[in-house]
Amino acid sequence: KLRISELIDREPTPDDAVELAELLELTMRGLTGKHREILELSLQGHTVDEIATQTARSTRTVHRTLETVRQDLEKRLEDSAS
């Protein structure tokens, strides 16, 4: 079973990368505008402080949003492995 933390700790295989890209796309489709923007900025390498400033949200909101997205991706990965 593939987990997000495993992908961070190692170089994903080509199959892992494809699966993650598909799951990320599905996850992004379900996000509201601000949540999508927060995730996009995070994927572009912006810090939580930078994202908070750019989206006019608190750092706590940015952290919570990213954690919710991470949990959603983890669940999708678990479901896809079943």
C-alpha positions as CSV (number, residue, x, y, z in Angstrom):
1,K,0.0,0.0,0.0
2,L,1.5,3.3,-1.1
3,R,1.5,6.2,1.3
4,I,2.3,9.9,0.7
5,S,5.0,9.9,3.3
6,E,6.7,7.0,1.4
7,L,6.7,9.1,-1.7
8,I,8.3,12.0,0.1
9,D,11.0,9.8,1.6
10,R,12.1,8.2,-1.7
11,E,12.0,8.7,-5.4
12,P,8.6,7.4,-6.7
13,T,8.6,4.7,-9.4
14,P,7.1,5.8,-12.8
15,D,3.9,3.9,-11.9
16,D,3.8,5.6,-8.5
17,A,4.2,9.0,-10.1
18,V,1.4,8.3,-12.6
19,E,-0.9,7.0,-9.9
20,L,-0.2,10.0,-7.7
21,A,-0.7,12.5,-10.5
22,E,-4.1,10.9,-11.3
23,L,-5.2,11.0,-7.6
24,L,-3.9,14.6,-7.2
25,E,-6.0,15.6,-10.2
26,L,-9.1,14.0,-8.8
27,T,-8.5,15.6,-5.4
28,M,-8.0,19.1,-7.0
29,R,-11.3,18.8,-8.9
30,G,-13.1,18.5,-5.5
31,L,-11.5,21.6,-4.0
32,T,-13.0,25.0,-3.7
33,G,-11.2,28.0,-5.3
34,K,-9.2,29.0,-2.3
35,H,-8.3,25.5,-1.3
36,R,-7.2,24.7,-4.8
37,E,-5.1,27.9,-4.9
38,I,-3.5,26.9,-1.5
39,L,-2.6,23.5,-2.9
40,E,-1.3,24.9,-6.2
41,L,1.0,27.3,-4.3
42,S,2.2,24.6,-2.1
43,L,3.0,22.3,-5.0
44,Q,4.9,25.3,-6.6
45,G,7.2,25.3,-3.5
46,H,5.8,28.3,-1.6
47,T,6.1,28.3,2.1
48,V,3.0,28.3,4.4
49,D,3.7,32.0,5.3
50,E,3.9,33.0,1.6
51,I,0.7,31.1,0.8
52,A,-1.1,32.7,3.7
53,T,-0.1,36.2,2.5
54,Q,-1.0,35.5,-1.1
55,T,-4.4,34.0,-0.3
56,A,-5.2,36.4,2.6
57,R,-5.7,33.4,4.9
58,S,-4.1,32.7,8.2
59,T,-1.2,30.3,8.5
60,R,-3.4,28.0,10.6
61,T,-6.0,27.8,7.7
62,V,-3.2,27.0,5.2
63,H,-1.9,24.2,7.5
64,R,-5.4,22.8,8.0
65,T,-6.2,22.9,4.3
66,L,-2.9,21.2,3.4
67,E,-3.5,18.5,6.1
68,T,-7.0,17.9,4.8
69,V,-5.7,17.5,1.2
70,R,-3.0,15.1,2.5
71,Q,-5.6,13.0,4.3
72,D,-7.7,12.9,1.2
73,L,-4.8,11.8,-0.9
74,E,-3.9,9.1,1.6
75,K,-7.4,7.8,1.6
76,R,-7.5,7.8,-2.2
77,L,-4.2,5.9,-2.3
78,E,-5.4,3.3,0.2
79,D,-8.7,2.9,-1.8
80,S,-6.8,2.5,-5.1
81,A,-4.5,-0.2,-3.5
82,S,-7.6,-2.2,-2.4
